[in-house]
Coordinates of C-alpha atoms in Angstrom, one line a residue:
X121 CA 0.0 0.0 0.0
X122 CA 2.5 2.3 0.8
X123 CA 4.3 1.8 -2.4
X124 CA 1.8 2.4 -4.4
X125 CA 1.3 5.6 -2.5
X126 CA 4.9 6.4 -3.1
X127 CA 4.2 5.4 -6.7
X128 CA 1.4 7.5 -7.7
X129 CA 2.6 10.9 -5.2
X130 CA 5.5 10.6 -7.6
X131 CA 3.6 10.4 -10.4
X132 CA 1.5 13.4 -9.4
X133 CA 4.7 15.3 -8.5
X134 CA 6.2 14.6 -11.9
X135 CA 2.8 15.8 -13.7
X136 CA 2.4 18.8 -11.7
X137 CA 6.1 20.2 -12.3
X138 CA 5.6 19.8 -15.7
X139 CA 2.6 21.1 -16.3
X140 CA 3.7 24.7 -13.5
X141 CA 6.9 24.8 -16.2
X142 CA 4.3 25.0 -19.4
X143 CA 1.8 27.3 -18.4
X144 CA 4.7 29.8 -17.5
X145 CA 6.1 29.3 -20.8
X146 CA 3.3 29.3 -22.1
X147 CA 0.6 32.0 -20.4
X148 CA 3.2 35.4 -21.0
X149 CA 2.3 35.0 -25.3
X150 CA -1.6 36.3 -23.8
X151 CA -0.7 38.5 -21.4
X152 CA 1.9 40.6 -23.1
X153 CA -0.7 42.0 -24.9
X154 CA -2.8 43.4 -22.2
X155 CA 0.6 44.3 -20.5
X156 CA 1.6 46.6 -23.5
X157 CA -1.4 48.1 -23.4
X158 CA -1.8 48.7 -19.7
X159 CA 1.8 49.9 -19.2
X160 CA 2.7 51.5 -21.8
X161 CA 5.6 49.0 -22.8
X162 CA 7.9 49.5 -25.8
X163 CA 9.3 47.4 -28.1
X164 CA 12.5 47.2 -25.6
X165 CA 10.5 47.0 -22.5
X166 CA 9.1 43.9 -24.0
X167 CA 11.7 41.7 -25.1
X168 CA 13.4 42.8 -21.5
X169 CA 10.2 41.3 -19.7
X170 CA 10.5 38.2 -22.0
X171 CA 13.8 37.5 -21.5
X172 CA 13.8 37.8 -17.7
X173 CA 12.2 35.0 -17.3
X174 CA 15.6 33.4 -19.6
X175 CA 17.9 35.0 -17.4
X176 CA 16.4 33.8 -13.6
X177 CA 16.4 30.3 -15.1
X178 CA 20.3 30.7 -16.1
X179 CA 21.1 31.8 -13.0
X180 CA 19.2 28.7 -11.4
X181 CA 20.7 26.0 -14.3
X182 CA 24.6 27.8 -13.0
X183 CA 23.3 27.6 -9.0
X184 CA 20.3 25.0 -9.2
X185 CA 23.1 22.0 -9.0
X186 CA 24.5 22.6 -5.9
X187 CA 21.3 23.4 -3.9
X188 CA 19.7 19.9 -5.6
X189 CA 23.2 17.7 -3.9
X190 CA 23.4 19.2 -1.3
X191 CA 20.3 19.6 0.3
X192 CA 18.8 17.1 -1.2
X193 CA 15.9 16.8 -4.0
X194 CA 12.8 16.9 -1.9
X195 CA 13.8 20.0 -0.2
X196 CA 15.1 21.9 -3.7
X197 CA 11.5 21.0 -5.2
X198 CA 10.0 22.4 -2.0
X199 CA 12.4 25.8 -1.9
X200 CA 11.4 25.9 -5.8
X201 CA 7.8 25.8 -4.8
X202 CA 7.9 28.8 -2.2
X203 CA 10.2 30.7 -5.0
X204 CA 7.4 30.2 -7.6
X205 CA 4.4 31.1 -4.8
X206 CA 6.3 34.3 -4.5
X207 CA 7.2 35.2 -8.1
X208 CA 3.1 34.7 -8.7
X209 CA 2.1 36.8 -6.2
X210 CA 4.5 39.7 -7.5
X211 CA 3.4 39.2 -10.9
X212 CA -0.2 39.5 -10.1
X213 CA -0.3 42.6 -7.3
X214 CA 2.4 44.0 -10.1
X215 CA 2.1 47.7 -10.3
X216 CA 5.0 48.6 -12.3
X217 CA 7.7 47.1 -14.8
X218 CA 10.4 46.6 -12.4
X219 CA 7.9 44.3 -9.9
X220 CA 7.1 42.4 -13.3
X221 CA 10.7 42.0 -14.2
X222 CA 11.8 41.0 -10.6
X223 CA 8.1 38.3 -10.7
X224 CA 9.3 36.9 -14.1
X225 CA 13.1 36.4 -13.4
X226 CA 12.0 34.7 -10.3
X227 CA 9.4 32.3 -11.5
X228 CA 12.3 31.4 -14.4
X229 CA 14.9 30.6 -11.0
X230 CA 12.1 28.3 -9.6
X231 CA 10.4 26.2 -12.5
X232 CA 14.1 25.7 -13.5
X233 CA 15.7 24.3 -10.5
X234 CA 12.0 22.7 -10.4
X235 CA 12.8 21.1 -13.4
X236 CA 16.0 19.3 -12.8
X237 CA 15.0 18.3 -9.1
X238 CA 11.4 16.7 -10.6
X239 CA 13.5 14.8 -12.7
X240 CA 16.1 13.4 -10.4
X241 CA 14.2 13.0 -7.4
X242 CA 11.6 10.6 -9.2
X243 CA 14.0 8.8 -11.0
X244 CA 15.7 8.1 -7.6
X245 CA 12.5 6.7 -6.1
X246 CA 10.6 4.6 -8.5
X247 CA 11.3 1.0 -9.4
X248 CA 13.9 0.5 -12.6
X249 CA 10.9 -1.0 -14.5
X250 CA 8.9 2.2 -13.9
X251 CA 11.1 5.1 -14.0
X252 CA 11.1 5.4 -17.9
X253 CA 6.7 6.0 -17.9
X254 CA 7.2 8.2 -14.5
X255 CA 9.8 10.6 -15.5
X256 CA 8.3 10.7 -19.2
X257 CA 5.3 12.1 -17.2
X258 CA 7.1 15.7 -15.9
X259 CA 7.3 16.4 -20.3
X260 CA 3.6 15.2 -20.7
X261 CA 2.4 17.5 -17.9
X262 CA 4.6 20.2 -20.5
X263 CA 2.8 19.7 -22.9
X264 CA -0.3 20.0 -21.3
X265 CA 0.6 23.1 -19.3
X266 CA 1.5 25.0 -22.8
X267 CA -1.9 24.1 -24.7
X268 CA -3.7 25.1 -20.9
X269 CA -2.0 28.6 -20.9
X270 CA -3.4 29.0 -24.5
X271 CA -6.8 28.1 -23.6
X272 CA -6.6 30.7 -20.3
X273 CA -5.4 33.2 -23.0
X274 CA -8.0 33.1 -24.7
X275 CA -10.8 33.4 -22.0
X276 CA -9.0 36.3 -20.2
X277 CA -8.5 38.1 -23.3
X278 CA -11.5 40.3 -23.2
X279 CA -11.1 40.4 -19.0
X280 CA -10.0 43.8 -18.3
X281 CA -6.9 43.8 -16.2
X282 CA -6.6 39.6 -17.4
X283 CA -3.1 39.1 -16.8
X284 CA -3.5 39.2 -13.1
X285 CA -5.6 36.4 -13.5
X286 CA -3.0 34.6 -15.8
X287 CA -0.5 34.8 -13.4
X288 CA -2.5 34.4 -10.8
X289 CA -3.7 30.8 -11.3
X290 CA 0.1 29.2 -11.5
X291 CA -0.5 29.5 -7.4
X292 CA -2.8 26.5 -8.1
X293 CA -1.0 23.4 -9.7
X294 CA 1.9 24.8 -7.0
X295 CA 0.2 24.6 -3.9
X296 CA -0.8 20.9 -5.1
X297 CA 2.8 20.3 -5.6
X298 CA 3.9 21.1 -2.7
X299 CA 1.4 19.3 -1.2
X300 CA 2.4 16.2 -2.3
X301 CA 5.6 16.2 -2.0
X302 CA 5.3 16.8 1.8
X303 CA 3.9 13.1 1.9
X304 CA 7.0 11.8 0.0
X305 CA 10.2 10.3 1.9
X306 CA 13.0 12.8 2.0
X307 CA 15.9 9.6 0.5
X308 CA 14.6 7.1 -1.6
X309 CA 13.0 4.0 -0.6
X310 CA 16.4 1.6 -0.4
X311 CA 15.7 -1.9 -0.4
X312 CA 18.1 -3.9 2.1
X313 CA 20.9 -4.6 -0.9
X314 CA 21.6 -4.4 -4.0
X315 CA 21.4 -7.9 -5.0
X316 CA 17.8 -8.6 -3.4
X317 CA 16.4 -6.0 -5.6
X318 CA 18.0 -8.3 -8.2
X319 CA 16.7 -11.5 -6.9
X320 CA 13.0 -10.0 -6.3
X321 CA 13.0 -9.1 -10.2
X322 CA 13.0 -5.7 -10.6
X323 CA 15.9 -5.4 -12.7
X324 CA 17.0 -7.8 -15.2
X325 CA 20.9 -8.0 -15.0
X326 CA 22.8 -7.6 -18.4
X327 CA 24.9 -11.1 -18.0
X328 CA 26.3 -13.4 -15.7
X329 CA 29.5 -11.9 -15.5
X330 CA 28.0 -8.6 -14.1
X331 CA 25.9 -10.8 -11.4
X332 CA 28.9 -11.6 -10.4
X333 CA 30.8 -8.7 -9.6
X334 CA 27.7 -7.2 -8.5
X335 CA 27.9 -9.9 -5.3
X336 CA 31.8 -8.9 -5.2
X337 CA 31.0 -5.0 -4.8
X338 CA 28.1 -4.2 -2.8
X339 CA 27.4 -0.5 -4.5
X340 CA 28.9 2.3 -2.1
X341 CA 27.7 6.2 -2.8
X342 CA 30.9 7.8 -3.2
X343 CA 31.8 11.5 -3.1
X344 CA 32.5 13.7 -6.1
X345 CA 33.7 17.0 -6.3
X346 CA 32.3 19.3 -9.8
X347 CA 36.3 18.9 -11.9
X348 CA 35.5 14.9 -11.7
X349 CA 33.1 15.5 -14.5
X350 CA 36.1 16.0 -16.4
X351 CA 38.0 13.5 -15.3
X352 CA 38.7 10.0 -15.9
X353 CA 37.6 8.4 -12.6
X354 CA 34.5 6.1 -12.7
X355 CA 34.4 6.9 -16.4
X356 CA 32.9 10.4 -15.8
X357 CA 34.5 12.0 -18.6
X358 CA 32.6 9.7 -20.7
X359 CA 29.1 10.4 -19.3
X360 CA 29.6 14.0 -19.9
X361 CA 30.5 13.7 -23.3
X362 CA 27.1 11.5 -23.1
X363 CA 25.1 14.3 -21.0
X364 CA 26.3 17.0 -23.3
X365 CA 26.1 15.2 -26.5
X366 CA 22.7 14.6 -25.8
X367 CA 21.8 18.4 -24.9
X368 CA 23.7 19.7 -27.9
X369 CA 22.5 17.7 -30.5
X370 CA 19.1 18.0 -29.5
X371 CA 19.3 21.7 -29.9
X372 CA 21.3 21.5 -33.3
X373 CA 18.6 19.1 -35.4
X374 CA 16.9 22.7 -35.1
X375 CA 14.1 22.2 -32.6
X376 CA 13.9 26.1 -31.5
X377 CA 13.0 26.9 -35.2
X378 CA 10.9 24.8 -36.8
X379 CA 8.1 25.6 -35.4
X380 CA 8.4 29.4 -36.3
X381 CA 7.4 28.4 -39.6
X382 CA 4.1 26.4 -38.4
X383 CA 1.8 29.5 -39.6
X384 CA 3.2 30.2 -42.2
X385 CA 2.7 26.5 -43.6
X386 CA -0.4 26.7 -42.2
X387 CA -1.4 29.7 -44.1
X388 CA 0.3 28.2 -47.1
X389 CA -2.5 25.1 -47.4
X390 CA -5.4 27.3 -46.8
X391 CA -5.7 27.7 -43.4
X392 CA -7.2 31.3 -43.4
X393 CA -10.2 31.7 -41.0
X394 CA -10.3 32.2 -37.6
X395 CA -11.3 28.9 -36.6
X396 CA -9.2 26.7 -39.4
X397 CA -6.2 28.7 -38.1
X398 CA -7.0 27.8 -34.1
X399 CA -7.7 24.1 -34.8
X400 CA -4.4 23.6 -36.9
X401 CA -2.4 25.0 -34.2
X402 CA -4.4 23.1 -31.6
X403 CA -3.9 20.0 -33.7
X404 CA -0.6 20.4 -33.6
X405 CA 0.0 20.8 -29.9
X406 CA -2.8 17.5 -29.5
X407 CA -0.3 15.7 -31.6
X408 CA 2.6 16.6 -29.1
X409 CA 0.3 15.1 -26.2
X410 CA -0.2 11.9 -28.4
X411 CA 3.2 12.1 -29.3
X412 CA 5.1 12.0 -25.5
X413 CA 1.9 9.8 -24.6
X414 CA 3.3 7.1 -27.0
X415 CA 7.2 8.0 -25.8
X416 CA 5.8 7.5 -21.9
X417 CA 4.2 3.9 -22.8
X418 CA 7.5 2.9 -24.7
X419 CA 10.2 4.3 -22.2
X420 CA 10.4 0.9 -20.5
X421 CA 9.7 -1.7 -23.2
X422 CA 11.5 -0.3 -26.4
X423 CA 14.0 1.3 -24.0
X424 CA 16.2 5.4 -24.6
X425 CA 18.5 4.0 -27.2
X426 CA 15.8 2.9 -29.6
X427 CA 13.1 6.2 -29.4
X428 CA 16.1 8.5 -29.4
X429 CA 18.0 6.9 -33.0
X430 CA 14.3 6.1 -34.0
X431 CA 13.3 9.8 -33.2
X432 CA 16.6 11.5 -34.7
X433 CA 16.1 9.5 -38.0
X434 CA 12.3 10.5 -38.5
X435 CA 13.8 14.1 -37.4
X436 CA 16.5 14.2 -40.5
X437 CA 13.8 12.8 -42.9
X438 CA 11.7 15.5 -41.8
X439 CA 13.7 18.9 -42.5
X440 CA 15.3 17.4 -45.3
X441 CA 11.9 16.9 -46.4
X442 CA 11.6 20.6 -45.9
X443 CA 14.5 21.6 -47.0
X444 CA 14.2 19.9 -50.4
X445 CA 10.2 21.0 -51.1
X446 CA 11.1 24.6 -49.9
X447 CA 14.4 24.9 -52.8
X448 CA 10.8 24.3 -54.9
X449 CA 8.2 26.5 -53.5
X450 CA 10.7 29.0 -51.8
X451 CA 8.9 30.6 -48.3
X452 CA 9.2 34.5 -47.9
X453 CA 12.0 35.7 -45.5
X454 CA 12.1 39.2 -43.8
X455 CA 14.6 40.4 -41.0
X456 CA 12.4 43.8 -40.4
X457 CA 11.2 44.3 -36.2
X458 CA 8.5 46.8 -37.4
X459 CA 7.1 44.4 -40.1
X460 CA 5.0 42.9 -37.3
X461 CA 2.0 45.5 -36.8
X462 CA -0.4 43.2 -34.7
X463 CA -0.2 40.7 -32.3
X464 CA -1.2 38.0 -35.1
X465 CA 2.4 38.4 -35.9
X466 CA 3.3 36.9 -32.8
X467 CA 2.0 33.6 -33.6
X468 CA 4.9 33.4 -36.2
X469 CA 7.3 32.3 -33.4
X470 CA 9.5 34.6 -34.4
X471 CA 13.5 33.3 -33.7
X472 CA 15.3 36.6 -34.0
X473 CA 14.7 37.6 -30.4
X474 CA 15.9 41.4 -30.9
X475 CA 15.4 42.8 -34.0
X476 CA 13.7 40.7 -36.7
X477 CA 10.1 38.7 -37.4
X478 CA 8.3 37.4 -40.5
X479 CA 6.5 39.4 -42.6
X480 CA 2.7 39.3 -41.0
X481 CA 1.2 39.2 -44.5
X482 CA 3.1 35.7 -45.2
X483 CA 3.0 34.2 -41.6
X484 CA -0.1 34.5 -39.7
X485 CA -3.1 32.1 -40.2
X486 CA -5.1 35.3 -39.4
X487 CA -5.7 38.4 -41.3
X488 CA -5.0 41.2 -39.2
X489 CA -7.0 43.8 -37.9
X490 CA -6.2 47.1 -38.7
X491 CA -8.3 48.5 -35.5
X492 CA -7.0 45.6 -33.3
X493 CA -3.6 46.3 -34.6
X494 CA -3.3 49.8 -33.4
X495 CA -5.3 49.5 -30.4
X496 CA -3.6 46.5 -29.2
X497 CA -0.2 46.2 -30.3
X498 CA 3.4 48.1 -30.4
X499 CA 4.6 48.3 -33.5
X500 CA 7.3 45.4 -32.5
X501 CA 5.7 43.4 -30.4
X502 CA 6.2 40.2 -32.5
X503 CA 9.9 40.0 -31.8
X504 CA 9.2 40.1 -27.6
X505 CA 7.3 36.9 -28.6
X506 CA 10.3 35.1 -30.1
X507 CA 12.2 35.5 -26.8
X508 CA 9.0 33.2 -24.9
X509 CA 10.0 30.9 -27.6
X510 CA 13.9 30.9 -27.2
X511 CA 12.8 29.7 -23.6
X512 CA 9.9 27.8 -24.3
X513 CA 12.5 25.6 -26.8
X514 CA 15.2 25.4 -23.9
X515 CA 14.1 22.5 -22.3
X516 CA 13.2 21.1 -25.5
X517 CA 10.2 22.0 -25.5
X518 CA 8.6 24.0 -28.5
X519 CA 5.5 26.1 -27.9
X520 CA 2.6 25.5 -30.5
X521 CA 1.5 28.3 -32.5
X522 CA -1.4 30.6 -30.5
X523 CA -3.6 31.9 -32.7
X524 CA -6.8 31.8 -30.5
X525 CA -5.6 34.3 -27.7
X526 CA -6.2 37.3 -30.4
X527 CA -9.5 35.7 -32.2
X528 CA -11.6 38.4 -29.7
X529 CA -9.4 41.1 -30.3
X530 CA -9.5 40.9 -34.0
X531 CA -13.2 40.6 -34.2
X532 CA -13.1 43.5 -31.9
X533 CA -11.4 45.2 -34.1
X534 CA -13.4 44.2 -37.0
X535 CA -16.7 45.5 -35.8
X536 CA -14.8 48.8 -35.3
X537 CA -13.5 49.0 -38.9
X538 CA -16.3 47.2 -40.6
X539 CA -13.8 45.8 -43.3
X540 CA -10.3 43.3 -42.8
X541 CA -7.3 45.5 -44.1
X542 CA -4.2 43.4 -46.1
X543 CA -1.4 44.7 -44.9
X544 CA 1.1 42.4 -48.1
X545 CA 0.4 40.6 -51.5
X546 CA -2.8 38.7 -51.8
X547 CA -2.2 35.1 -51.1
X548 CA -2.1 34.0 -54.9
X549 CA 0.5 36.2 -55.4
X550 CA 2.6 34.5 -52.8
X551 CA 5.6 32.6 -54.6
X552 CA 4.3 29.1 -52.5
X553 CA 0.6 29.4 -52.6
X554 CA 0.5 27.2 -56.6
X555 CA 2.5 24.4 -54.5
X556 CA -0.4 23.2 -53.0
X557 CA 1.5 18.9 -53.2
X558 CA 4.3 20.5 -52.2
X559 CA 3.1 22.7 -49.0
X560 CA 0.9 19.5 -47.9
X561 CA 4.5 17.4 -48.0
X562 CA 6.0 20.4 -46.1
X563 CA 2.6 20.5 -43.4
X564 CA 3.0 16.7 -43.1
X565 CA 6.9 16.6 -42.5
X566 CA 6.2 19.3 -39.8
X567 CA 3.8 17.1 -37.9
X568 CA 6.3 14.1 -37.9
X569 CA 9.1 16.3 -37.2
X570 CA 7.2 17.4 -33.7
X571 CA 6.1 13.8 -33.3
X572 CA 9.5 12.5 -33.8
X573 CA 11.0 15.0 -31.0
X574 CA 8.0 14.5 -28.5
X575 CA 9.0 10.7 -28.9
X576 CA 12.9 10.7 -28.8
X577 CA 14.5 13.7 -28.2
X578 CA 11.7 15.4 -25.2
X579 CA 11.3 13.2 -23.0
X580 CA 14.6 10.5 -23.7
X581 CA 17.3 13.0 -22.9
X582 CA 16.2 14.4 -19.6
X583 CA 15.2 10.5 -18.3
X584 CA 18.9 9.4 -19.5
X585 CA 20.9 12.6 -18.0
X586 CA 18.9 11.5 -14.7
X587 CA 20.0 8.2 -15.0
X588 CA 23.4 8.5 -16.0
X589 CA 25.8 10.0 -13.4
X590 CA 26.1 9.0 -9.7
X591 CA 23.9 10.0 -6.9
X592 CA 26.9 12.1 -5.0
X593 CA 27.5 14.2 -8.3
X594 CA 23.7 14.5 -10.0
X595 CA 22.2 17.5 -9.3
X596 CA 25.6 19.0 -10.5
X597 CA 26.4 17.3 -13.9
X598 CA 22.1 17.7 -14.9
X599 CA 22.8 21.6 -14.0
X600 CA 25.9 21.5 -15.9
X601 CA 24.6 19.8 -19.4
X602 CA 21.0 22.1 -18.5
X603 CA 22.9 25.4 -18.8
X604 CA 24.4 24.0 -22.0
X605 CA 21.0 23.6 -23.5
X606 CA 20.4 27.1 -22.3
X607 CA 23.1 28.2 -24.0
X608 CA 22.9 26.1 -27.1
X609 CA 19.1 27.1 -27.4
X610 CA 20.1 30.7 -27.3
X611 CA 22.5 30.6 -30.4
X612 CA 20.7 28.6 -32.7
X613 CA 17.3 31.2 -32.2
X614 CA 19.7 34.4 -32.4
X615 CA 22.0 33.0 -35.3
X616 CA 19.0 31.4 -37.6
X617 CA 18.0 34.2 -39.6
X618 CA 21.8 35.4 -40.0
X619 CA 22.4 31.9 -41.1
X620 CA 19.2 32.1 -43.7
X621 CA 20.8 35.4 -44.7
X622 CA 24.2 33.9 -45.4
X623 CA 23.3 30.2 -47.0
X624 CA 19.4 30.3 -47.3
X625 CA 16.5 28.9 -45.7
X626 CA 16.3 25.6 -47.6
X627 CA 20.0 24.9 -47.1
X628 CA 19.7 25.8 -43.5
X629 CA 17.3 23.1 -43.0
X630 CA 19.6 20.6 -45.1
X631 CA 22.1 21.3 -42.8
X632 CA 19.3 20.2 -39.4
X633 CA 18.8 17.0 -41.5
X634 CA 22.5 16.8 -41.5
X635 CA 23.2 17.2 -38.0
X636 CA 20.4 14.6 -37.3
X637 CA 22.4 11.3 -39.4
X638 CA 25.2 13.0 -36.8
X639 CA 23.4 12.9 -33.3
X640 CA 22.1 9.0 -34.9
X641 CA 25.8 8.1 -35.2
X642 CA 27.1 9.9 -31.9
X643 CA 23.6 7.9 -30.1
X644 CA 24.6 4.7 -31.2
X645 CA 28.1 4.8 -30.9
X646 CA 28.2 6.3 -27.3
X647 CA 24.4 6.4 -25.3
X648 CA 24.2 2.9 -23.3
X649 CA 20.4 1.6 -23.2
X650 CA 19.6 2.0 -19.2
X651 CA 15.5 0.5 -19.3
X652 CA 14.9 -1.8 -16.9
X653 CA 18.2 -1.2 -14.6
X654 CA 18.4 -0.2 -11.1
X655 CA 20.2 3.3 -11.3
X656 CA 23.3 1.9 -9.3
X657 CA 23.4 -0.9 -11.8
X658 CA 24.2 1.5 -14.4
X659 CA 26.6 3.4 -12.3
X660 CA 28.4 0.4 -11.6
X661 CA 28.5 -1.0 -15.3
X662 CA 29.5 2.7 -16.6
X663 CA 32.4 2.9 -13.5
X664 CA 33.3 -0.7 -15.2
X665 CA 33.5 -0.4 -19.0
X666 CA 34.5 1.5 -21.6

């Protein structure tokens, strides 16, 4: 009884931190709007508010280690929920910019070190044979989080003074967590020894030969100080070329940006109501659900090895796939910050955080406004929105297009003009609208691609860099290869229209496709499959073998 209390507290812990870490990422696309309006903000003001939220989690990914090892997991998930109760109550009584920066930067500390410590902690106290479907869980609750922000978006959209209630209603989902963590053990539930975990069945051990040394060496927690990482003891410089790999490649198959072009496809195969426009890019955030869904019930019976290489190939196939049809029906690029008028352009995800978006006329699934647009928007406001995304991406997860947080506004702004104003080329005259095979191909390829990441890539690499190190050194070496992906993130969304500038769109996403046959080779030459073993097992085989 008491395990399966253990067993399903983690479960709801796992969920929970997920789904806090989506609705932030998620819930600052709807209220930005009513911010700029009720504030005043400028184009600046914005992408600084954005981006705070990027810089408190940085500071956590550099500082988060240390406070998870040690003290402990339980009590960094705890300290992370106080830090996130605080943030949302300055964000909501927020009567100024500086109390929204100082909310946003701290709810980015806390639902990062939340992040790592969910992870860890969960994998330390479930079962090998469950640890693969629980940990899966914290990037399913993601999922969910982002797609539940939307919906709030949209239902506090017309609510004057909205945001409050946006921010607000993060208090919720924390209190639970904190909740039920409080009835979780502070160490993980240890059976007597190693080898009677062994003997009751819960992990299958590889051979007879590592039964064997496994009775020689009962498994001793040792110490670690942060320059072992790089070092040759127990094999740790091996597991953090693993870790990092892992992080890097996951960034570099171009994860961050190929979203930004889902309304812009969308538009392209004739998406062009309201409502077509909001079911697409609800479609595409179900399929993510379905998507780490399938990757949760597969964790412990394919195993990490097999959804990651099987992931990363479908991921290559895909923006080639893209690549290749867009050297044929060629999409329209634009590096111009004031080419956004309205806050449709935010839905194009822009990835050039500072001064660039996509022309509205060509990207959003929704023809703007012109009274919404001036009574709603700065003249910039689509490139704040990219910066949500260059966070949203970090911990590999991308944020589905939003087009149904500004479906009131627009009709709003409708009724006031009477007539929808164009503000580019009709959508015949578009160079990709007579490619209707071709943009279909494209649609399609996009789908698989964020299938193929919500399988592999999501969920695999957090569950295997929680798996992979020792207990002593965990929290450390997850911060560690975190900040990396931080970093990573942040160079592929700033460089990626430069790059399109310099060797084109279509070749830019050759070169993803590229870099997927790479993290294929670099996962099946160097990530060990861990389902099914106990996590000192794996410590043990990696301190071992080459």
């Amino acid at each position: 009884g008491r395990a399966l209390l253990v067993l399903l507290l983690s479960g709801t812990v796992s969920l929970l931190g997920g789904l806090i870490f989506g609705y932030e990422l998620g819930i600052i696309s709807g209220a930005l709007l009513q911010l700029q309006a009720d504030f005043q903000l400028s184009c600046f003001e914005q992408e600084v508010l954005v981006s705070s939220v990027l810089i408190g989690a940085l500071l956590a990914s550099l500082a988060g280690g240390i406070l998870i090892d040690r003290h402990g997991r339980r009590r960094a998930i705890l300290v992370s929920n106080l830090v996130l109760l605080v943030g949302s109550l300055l964000l909501t009584l927020a009567r100024s910019l500086t109390v929204l920066l100082m909310g946003r930067m701290t709810v980015g500390f806390a639902i990062s070190v939340s992040s790592m410590a969910c992870c860890i902690y969960v994998s330390e106290m479930v079962a090998a044979h469950q640890r693969g479907l629980l940990v899966s869980l914290y990037e399913a609750g993601i999922t969910v989080g982002i797609l539940l922000s939307y919906a709030l978006n949209y239902v506090f959209a017309d609510v004057d003074e909205g945001w409050r209630y946006m921010f607000g209603l993060a208090i919720a989902p924390t209190a639970m967590q904190f909740l039920s963590i409080l009835f979780l053990p502070v160490n993980p539930v240890k059976l007597s020894s190693w080898d009677s975990d062994c003997r009751k069945g819960l992990i299958p051990l590889q051979d007879t030969e590592d039964r064997a040394a496994a009775k020689r060496e009962p498994y001793q927690e040792k110490d670690y100080s942060f320059l072992d990482l790089f070092r040759t003891r127990d094999n740790m410089r091996r597991r953090t070329l693993v870790g990092l790999g892992l992080v890097l490649f996951q960034q570099f198959t171009g994860q961050p940006n190929v979203l930004g072009y889902a309304s812009k496809i969308f538009h392209s195969v004739g998406f062009q109501s309201n409502s077509s426009a909001i079911l697409a890019s609800v479609g595409l955030g179900a399929i993510k659900v379905v998507a780490t869904l399938v990757a949760m019930a597969l964790a412990d019976k394919a195993g990490r090895r097999v959804l990651l290489m099987a992931g990363c190939v479908v991921m290559a196939v895909s923006v080639t796939t893209i690549g290749l049809t867009s050297r044929m029906a060629p999409l329209a690029m634009a590096r111009d910050c004031r080419a956004a008028t309205g806050p449709n352009a935010s839905h194009s995800l822009s990835q050039h955080p500072l001064t660039s978006v996509l022309p509205q006329a060509a990207v959003s699934p929704l023809p703007p406004a012109s009274g919404a647009v001036k009574s709603q928007a700065g003249p910039a406001f689509a490139a704040t929105r990219s910066l949500t995304e260059v966070f949203a991406s970090t911990q590999s997860k991308e944020v589905v297009p939003n087009p149904s947080l500004t479906q009131k506004r627009d009709l709003a702004g409708q009724s006031k003009k009477g007539a929808l104003e164009s503000t580019g080329p009709p959508l015949g005259a578009a160079p990709w609208a007579q490619h209707t095979v071709l943009n279909w191909i494209t649609l399609l390829s996009m789908m698989a691609f964020v299938s193929a990441f919500s399988i592999g890539f999501g969920p695999m690499t957090w569950l295997v860099l929680s798996e992979i190190y020792p207990a002593g050194i965990r929290g450390r070496a997850f911060a560690f290869c975190n900040s990396f992906n931080w970093a990573a993130n942040l160079l592929i969304s700033l460089s990626f229209l430069d790059l399109i500038d310099a060797i084109g769109f279509s070749w830019m996403f050759l070169l993803y496709g590229l870099m997927g046959v790479m993290a294929v080779l670099f996962i099946y030459l160097f990530v060990p499959e861990t389902k099914g073993q106990s996590l000192e097992e794996i410590d043990q085989q990696f301190s071992r073998k080459r």
